Coordinates of C-alpha atoms in Angstrom, one line a residue:
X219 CA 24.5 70.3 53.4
X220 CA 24.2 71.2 56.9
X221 CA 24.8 74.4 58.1
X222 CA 27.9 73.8 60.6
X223 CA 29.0 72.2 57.2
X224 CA 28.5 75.1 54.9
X225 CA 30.3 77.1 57.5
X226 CA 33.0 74.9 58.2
X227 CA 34.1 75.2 54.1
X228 CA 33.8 78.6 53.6
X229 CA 34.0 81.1 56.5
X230 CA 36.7 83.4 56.0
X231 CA 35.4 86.6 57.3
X232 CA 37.2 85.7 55.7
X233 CA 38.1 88.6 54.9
X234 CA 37.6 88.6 58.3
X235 CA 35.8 86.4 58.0
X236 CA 35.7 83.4 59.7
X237 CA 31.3 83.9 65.9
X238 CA 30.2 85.1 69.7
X239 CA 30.8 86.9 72.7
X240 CA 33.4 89.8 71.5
X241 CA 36.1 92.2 74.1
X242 CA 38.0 93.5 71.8
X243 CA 38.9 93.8 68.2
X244 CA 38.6 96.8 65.4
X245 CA 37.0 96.5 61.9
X246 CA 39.3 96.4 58.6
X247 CA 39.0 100.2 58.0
X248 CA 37.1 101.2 54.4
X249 CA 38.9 104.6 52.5
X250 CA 35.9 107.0 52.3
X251 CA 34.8 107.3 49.3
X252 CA 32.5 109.7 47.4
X253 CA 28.8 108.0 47.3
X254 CA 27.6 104.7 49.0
X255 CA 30.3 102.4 48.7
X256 CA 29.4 98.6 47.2
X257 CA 32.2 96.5 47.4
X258 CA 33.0 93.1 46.4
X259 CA 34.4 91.7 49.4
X260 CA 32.8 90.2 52.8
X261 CA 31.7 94.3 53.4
X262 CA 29.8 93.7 50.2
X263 CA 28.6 91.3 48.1
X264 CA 30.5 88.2 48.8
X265 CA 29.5 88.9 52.9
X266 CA 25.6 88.6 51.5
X267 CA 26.4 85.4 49.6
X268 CA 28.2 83.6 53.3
X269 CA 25.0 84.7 55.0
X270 CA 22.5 84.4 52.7
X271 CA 23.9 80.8 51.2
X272 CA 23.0 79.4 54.9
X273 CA 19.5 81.5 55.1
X274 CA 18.1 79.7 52.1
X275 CA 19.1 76.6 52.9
X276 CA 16.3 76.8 55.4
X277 CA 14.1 79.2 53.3
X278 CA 15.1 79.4 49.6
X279 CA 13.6 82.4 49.0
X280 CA 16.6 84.2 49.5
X281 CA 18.2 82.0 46.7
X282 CA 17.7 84.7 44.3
X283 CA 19.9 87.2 46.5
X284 CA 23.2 85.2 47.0
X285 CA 22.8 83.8 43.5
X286 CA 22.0 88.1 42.5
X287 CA 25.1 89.2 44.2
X288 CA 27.3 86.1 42.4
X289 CA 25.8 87.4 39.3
X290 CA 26.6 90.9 40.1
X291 CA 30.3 89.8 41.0
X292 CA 30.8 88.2 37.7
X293 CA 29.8 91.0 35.5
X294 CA 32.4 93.5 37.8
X295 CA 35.1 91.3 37.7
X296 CA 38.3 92.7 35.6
X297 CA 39.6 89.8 32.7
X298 CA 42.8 89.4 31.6
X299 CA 43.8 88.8 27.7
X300 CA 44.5 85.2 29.0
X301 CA 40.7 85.3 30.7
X302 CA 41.7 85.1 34.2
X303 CA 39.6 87.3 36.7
X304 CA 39.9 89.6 39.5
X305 CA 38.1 92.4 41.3
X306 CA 38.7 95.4 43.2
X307 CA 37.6 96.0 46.4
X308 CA 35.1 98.8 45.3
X309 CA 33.5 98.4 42.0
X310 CA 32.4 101.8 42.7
X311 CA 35.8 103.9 43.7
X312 CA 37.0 106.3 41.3
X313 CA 40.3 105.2 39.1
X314 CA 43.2 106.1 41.6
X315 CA 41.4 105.6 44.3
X316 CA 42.9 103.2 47.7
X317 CA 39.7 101.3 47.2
X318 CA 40.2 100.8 43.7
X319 CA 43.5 98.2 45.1
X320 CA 43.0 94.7 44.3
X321 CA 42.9 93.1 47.9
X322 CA 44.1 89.0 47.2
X323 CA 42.1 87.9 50.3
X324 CA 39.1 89.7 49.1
X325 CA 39.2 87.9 46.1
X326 CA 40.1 84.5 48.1
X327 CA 36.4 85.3 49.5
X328 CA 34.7 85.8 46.6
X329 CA 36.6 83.0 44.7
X330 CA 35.7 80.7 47.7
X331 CA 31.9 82.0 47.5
X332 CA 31.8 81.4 44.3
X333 CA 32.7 77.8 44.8
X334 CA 30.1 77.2 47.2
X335 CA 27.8 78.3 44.8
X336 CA 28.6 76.2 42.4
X337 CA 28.2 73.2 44.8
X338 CA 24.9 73.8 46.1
X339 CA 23.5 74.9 42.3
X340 CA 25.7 73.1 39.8
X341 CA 25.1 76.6 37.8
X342 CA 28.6 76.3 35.6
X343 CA 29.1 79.8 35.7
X344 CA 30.0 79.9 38.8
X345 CA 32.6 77.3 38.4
X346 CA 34.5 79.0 35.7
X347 CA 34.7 82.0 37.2
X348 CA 35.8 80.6 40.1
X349 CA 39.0 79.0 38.5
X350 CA 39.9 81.9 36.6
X351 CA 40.3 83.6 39.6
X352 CA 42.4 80.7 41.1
X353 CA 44.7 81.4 37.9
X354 CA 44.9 84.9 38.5
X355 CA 45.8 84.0 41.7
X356 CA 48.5 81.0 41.3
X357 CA 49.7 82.9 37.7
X358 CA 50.2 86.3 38.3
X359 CA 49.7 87.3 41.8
X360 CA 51.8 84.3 43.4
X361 CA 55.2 85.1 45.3
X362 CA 57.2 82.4 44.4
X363 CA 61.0 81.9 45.4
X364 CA 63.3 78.8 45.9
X365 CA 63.9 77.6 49.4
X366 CA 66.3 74.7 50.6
X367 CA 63.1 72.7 50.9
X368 CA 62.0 73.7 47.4
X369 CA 60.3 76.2 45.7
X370 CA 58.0 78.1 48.0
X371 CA 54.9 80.1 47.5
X372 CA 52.5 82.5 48.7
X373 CA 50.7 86.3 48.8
X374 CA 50.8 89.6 49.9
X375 CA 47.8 91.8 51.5
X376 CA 47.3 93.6 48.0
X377 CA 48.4 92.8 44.2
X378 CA 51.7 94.7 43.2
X379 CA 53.8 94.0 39.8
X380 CA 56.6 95.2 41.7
X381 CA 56.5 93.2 45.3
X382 CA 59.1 90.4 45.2
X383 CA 58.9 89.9 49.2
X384 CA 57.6 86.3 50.5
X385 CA 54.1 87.9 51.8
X386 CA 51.5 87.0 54.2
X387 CA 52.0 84.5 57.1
X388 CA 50.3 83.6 60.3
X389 CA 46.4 83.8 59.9
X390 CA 43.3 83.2 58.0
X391 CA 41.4 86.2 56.6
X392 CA 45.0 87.9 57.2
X393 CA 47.3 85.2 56.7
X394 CA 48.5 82.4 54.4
X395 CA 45.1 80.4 56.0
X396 CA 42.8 81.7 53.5
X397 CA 45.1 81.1 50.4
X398 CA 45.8 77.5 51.7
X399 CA 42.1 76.9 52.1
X400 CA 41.5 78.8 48.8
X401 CA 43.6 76.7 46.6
X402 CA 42.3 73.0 48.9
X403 CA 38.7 74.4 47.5
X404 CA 40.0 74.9 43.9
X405 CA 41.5 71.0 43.5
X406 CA 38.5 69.8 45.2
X407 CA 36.4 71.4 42.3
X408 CA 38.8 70.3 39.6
X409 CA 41.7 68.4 40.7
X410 CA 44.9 69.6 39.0
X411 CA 48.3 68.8 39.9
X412 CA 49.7 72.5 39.7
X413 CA 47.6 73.3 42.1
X414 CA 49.0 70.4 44.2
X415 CA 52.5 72.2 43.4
X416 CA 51.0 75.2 44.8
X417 CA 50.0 73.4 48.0
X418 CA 53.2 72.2 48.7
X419 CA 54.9 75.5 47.8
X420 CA 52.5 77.4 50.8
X421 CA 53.5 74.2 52.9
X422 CA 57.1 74.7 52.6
X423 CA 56.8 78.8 52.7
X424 CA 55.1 78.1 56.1
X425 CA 57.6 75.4 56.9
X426 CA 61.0 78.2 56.5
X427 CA 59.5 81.4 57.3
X428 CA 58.4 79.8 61.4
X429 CA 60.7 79.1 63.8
X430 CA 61.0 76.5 66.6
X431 CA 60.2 77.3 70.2
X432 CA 63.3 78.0 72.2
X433 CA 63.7 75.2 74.2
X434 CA 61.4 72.7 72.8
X435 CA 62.1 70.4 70.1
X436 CA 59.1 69.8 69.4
X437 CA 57.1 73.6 69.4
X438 CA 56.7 76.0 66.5
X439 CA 55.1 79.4 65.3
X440 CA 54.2 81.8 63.7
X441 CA 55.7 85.4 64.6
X442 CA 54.0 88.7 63.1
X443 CA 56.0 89.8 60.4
X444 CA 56.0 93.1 61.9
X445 CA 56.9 91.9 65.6
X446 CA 59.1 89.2 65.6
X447 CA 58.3 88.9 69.0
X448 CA 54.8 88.6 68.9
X449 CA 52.8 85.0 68.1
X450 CA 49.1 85.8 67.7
X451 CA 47.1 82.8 68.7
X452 CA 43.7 83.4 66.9
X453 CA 41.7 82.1 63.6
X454 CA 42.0 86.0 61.3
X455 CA 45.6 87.1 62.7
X456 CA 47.1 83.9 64.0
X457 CA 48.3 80.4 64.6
X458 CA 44.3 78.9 64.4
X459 CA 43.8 80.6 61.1
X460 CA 47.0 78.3 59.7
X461 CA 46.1 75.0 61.3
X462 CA 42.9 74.2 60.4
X463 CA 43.5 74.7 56.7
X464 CA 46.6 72.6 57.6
X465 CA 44.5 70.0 59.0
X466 CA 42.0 69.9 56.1
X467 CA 45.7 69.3 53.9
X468 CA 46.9 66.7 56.0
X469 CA 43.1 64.6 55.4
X470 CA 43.1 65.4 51.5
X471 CA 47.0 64.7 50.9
X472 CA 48.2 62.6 53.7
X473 CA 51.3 62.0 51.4
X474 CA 52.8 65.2 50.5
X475 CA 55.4 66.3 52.4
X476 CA 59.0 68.5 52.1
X477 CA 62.3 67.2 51.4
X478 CA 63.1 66.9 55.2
X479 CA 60.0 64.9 56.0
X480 CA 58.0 67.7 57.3
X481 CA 54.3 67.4 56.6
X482 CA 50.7 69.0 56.8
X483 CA 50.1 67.4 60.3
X484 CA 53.7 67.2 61.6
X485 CA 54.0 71.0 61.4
X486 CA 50.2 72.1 62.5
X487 CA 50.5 69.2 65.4
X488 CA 53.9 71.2 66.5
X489 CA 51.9 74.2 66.6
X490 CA 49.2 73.3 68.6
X491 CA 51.3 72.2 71.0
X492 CA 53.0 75.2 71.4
X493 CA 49.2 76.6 71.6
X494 CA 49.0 74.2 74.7
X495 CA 52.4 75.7 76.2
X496 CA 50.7 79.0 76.4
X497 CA 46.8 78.5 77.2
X498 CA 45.9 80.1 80.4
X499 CA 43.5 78.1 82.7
X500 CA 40.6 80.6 83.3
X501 CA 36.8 80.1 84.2
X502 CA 37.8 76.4 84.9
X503 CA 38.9 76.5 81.1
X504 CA 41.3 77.9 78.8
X505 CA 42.0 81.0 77.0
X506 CA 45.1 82.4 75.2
X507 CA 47.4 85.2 75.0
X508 CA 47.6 87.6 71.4
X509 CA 44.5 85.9 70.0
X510 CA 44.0 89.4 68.2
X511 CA 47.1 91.8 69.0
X512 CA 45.8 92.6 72.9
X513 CA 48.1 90.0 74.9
X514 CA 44.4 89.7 77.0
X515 CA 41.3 89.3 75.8
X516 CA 38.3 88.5 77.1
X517 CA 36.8 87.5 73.3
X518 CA 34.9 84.2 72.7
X519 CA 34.5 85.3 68.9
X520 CA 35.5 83.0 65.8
X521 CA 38.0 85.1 64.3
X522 CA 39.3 86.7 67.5
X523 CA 38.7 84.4 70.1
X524 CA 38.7 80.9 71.5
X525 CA 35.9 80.0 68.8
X526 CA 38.5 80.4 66.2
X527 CA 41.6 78.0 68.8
X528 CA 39.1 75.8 70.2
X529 CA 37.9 74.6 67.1
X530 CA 41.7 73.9 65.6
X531 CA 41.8 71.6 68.8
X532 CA 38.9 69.7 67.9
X533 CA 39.7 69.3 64.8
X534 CA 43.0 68.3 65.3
X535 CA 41.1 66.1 67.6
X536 CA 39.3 64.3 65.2
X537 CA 42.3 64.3 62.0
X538 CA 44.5 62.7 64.6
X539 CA 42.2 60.0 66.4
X540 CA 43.6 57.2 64.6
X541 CA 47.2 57.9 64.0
X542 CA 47.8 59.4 67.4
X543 CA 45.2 58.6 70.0
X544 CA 47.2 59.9 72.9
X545 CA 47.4 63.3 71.4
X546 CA 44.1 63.5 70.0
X547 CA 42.8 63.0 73.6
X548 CA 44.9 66.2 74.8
X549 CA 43.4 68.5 71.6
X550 CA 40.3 67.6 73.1
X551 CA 40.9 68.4 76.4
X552 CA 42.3 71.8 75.1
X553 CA 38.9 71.9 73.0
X554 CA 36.9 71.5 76.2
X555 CA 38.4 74.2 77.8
X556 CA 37.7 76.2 75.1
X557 CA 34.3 76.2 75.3
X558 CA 34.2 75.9 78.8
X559 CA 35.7 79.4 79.1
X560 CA 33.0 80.7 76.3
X561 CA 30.3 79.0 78.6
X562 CA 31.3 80.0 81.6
X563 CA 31.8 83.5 80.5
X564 CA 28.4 84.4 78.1
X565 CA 26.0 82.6 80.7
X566 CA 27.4 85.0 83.4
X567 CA 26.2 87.6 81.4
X568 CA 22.5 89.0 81.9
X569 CA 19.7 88.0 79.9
X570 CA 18.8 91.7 79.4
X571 CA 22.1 93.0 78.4
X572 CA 22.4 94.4 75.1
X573 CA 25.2 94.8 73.2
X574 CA 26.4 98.1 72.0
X575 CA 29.2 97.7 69.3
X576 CA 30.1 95.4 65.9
X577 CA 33.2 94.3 68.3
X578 CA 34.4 95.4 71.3
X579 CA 33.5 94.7 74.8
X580 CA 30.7 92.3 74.2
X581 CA 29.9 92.9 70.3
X582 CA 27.6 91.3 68.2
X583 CA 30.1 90.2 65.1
X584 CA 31.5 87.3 63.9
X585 CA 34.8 87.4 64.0
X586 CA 35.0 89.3 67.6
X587 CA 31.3 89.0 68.9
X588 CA 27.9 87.0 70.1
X589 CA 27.7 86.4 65.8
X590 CA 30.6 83.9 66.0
X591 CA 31.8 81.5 68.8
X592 CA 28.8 79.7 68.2
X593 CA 29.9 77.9 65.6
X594 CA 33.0 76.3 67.2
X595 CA 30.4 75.5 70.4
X596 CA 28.5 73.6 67.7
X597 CA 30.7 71.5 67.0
X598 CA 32.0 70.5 69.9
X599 CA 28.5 70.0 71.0
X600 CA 27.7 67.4 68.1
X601 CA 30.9 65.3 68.5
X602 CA 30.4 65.3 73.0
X603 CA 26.6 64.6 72.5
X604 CA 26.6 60.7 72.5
X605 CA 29.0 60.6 75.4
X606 CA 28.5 64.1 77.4
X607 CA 25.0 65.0 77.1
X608 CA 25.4 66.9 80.2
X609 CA 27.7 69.5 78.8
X610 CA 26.4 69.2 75.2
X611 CA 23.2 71.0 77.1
X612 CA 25.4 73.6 78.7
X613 CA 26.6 74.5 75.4
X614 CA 23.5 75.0 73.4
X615 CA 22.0 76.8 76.6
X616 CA 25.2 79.4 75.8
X617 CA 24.3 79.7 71.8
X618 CA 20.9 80.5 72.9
X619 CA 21.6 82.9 75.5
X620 CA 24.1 84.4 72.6
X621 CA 21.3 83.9 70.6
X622 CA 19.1 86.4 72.9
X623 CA 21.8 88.6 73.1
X624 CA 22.0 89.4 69.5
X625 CA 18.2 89.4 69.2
X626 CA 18.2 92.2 72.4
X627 CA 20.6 94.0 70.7
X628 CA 19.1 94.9 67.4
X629 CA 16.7 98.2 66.5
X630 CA 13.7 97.2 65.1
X631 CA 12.9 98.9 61.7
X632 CA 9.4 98.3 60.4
X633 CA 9.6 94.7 60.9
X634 CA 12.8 94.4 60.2
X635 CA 16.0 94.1 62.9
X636 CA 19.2 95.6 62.0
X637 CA 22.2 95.7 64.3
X638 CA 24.0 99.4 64.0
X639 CA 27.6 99.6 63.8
X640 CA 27.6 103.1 65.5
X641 CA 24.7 105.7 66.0
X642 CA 22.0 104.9 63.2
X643 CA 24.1 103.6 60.6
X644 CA 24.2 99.8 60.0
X645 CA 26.9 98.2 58.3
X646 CA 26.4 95.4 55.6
X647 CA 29.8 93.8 56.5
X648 CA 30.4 90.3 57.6
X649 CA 32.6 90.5 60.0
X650 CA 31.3 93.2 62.0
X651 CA 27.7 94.4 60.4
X652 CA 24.5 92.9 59.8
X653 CA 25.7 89.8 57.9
X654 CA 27.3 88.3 60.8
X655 CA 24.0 88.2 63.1
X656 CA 21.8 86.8 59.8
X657 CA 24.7 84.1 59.3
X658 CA 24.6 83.2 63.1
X659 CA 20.9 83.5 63.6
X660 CA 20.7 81.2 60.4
X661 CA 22.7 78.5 61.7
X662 CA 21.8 78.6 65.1
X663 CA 18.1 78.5 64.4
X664 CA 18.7 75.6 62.6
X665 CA 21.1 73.5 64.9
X666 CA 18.5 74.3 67.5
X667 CA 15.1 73.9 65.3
X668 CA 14.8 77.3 66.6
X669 CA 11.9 79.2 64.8
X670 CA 12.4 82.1 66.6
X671 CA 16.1 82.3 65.9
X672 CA 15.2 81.5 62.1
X673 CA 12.3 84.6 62.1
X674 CA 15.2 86.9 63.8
X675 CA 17.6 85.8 60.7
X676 CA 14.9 86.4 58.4
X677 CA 14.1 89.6 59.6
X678 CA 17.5 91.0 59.2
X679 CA 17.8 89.3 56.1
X680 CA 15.2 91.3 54.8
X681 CA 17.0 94.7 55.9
X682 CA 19.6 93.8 52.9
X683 CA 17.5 92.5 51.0
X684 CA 15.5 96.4 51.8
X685 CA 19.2 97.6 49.9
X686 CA 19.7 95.7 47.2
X687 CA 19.8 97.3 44.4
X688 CA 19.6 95.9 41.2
X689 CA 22.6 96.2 38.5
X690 CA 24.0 94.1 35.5
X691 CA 21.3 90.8 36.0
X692 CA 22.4 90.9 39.6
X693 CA 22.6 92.4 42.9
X694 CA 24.8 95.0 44.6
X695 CA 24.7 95.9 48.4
X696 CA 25.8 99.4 50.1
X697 CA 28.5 99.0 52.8
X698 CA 26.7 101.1 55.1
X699 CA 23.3 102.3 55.9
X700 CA 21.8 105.3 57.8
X701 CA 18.5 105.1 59.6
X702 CA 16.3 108.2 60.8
X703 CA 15.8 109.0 64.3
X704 CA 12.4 107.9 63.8
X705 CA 13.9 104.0 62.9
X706 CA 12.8 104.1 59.3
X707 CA 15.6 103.3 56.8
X708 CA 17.3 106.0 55.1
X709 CA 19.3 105.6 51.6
X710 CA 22.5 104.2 51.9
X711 CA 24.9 106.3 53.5
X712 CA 28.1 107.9 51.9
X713 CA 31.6 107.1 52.0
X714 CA 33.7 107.6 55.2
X715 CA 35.1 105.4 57.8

């Protein structure tokens, strides 16, 4: 599998997860807790397996630390009498503790890891757990409710007997995005038609709960639940994060639709157009309002950025080539600009410039910094290559100038590079922390046959791998790290934000 592929299936940063250039953006916040923290989500183990899954793909020696932090996951998880499986977001917090919650996209992560293990080891244990966690998911922790367009379904942020509301909405790693992909993973792995009642329950709980563009008959949105007048554009908060998993339906299940004819590609094509209505030409490309709360950015990331919206466009490129040619060749152009705003933007930034923060102006994470727009840029690059080699070279000049960046930005730790998320202390996290530049690094490297960019990956690599620490046949992995003013690593650090 190549590594844009990998990617492409399970990035969530998810949990925030879901790449590059970042202004602007603020981690999920961690409850302190007493002692180093090792969670289960992308902060924690699940983060390691995403990185580490595309590392060894290139150098299986690290196999035995994403397949160790699966194994560790497993043994944490929390059964049911009826064998369905969860976790909590710390398997380390104290009963009563906030971290002690059981966070649904977390486990939509490590469910979706899990998966992805299975697929590139056929180890069977993997699998199983990975379905009992989709049945925790669709049998207990599902909202479900009847709508005039059927029954409906979907999620909140945390697991609560007592929470009867309709849930998440707009968004990936904080939206109905991650569940949709969640659940498109599961039937791939063992097709089961309960779970295709489940995908048409998110379709029409996505279908009721938007609203139509004053104005247009042919627009719709997402609003924040919050502010009703408010439609975040990005991949984690926003309308990306909703219709790429949309797209991914409208391939698998080109069929299923709602009562009143909507389906998976009617209603994400109405929301990209209403995407179109509010991109703002900039750089000689495009960028968009509310792609992460600020109504400007300046944020080429996956999660927060026009990584995240550019690559809905080109997806929605490709999934409507055939039907809808016309269209397809506007996504593109939205696509285009997209990248030609990331470009334009990280190339006019000096080759000697570090960056200072996870996120930020001009971070190093995934979701909000120089670890994520890559990806999308990727892409592009591979489907303009036989027909715009011209700007397929621009764009992988950018990832290696993002790539230099990264590399620049890192303290060096006895031949090791870790990236700090403030004043010597690294964090493990995916989104913003180390995992991020070893994912990027590891797929960059490789798109480019980069060994330089592959040593880099390895070399942070090895700074988790310095903090593993071995528990129950597996692997756990500190949230944060402190390093000595000399550079040398320190134990990992204790709880607080």
């Amino acid at each position: 599998m190549k590594p844009t592929q990998l990617l492409c299936r399970t990035l969530a940063v998810s949990v925030a997860v879901f790449i590059f250039l970042a202004w602007g953006g603020s981690v999920l916040a961690v409850e302190s807790e007493p002692g180093p923290m090792y969670l289960t989500d992308s902060h924690g183990a699940s983060g390691v397996v995403h990185s580490f899954l595309e590392l060894a793909a290139v150098d299986p020696s690290y196999d035995k630390y994403w397949r160790g932090a699966l194994d560790w996951l497993i043994a944490v998880a929390e059964k049911d009498d009826a064998g369905r499986m969860t976790w909590r977001l710390s398997a380390s917090a104290p009963e009563g503790h906030p971290n002690r919650q059981i966070n649904l996209s977390a486990v939509c992560h490590i469910t979706r890891m899990l998966i992805a293990g299975y697929e590139r080891s056929g180890d069977a244990r993997y699998k199983a757990a990975a379905l009992a966690s989709v049945r925790m998911l669709t049998e207990v922790a599902a909202l479900k409710w009847q709508t005039k367009l059927g029954p409906a379904c979907g999620w909140s942020h945390s697991y609560h007997l007592k929470d009867k509301g309709p849930g998440m909405l707009a968004g990936h790693s904080h939206g109905l995005g991650f569940f949709l992909d969640t659940m498109l993973d599961a039937h791939r792995l063992q097709p089961d038609e309960k779970l295709k009642e489940v995908l048409l329950g998110i379709l029409a709980n996505l279908r009721t709960r938007g609203r139509p563009i004053a104005g247009s008959n042919d627009m719709f949105a997402w609003p924040r639940v919050d502010k009703e007048k408010v439609i975040e554009t990005g991949y984690c908060y926003g309308q990306a994060g909703v219709i790429l998993p949309l797209l991914t339906l409208a391939e698998r299940f080109p069929d299923l639709k709602l009562s009143d004819g909507t389906t998976a590609l009617t209603l994400a094509n109405a929301n990209l157009r209403y995407l179109m209505h509010v991109a703002r030409a900039e750089r000689d490309g495009y960028v968009w309002p509310h792609m992460r709360h600020e109504e400007k950015s300046r944020n080429v990331g996956y999660g927060s950025g026009t990584g995240g919206i550019g690559w809905a466009f080109l997806r929605s490129a490709q999934v409507n080539r055939k039907s809808d040619p016309a269209f397809a060749a506007q996504c593109m152009k939205y696509a285009r600009g997209a990248a030609q705003y990331a470009v334009d933007l990280v190339m006019s930034q000096p080759q000697t410039r570090t960056l200072t923060s996870p996120g930020g102006d001009g971070g190093f994470g995934v979701c909000g910094g120089v670890g994520g727009g890559g990806f999308f840029l990727m892409l592009l690059a591979q489907e303009i290559g036989p027909t715009d080699a011209a700007f397929a070279a621009r764009i992988n000049a950018c990832i290696e100038r993002m790539d230099r960046l990264l590399i620049a930005s890192a303290r060096r730790v006895d031949g090791m590079l870790a990236w700090e998320k403030s004043d010597w202390v690294v964090s493990l996290a995916l989104d913003y922390g180390q995992t991020g530049p070893v994912l990027a690094l590891a797929m960059s490297g490789t798109f480019l046959k980069n060994d330089e960019f592959l040593r880099a990956a390895r070399q942070g690599a090895d700074f988790i791998v310095k903090h593993a620490v071995a528990e129950k046949n597996g692997y756990k992995f500190p949230l944060r790290v402190s390093l000595t003013s000399r550079g040398g690593a320190q134990k990992p650090a204790s709880g607080g934000k």
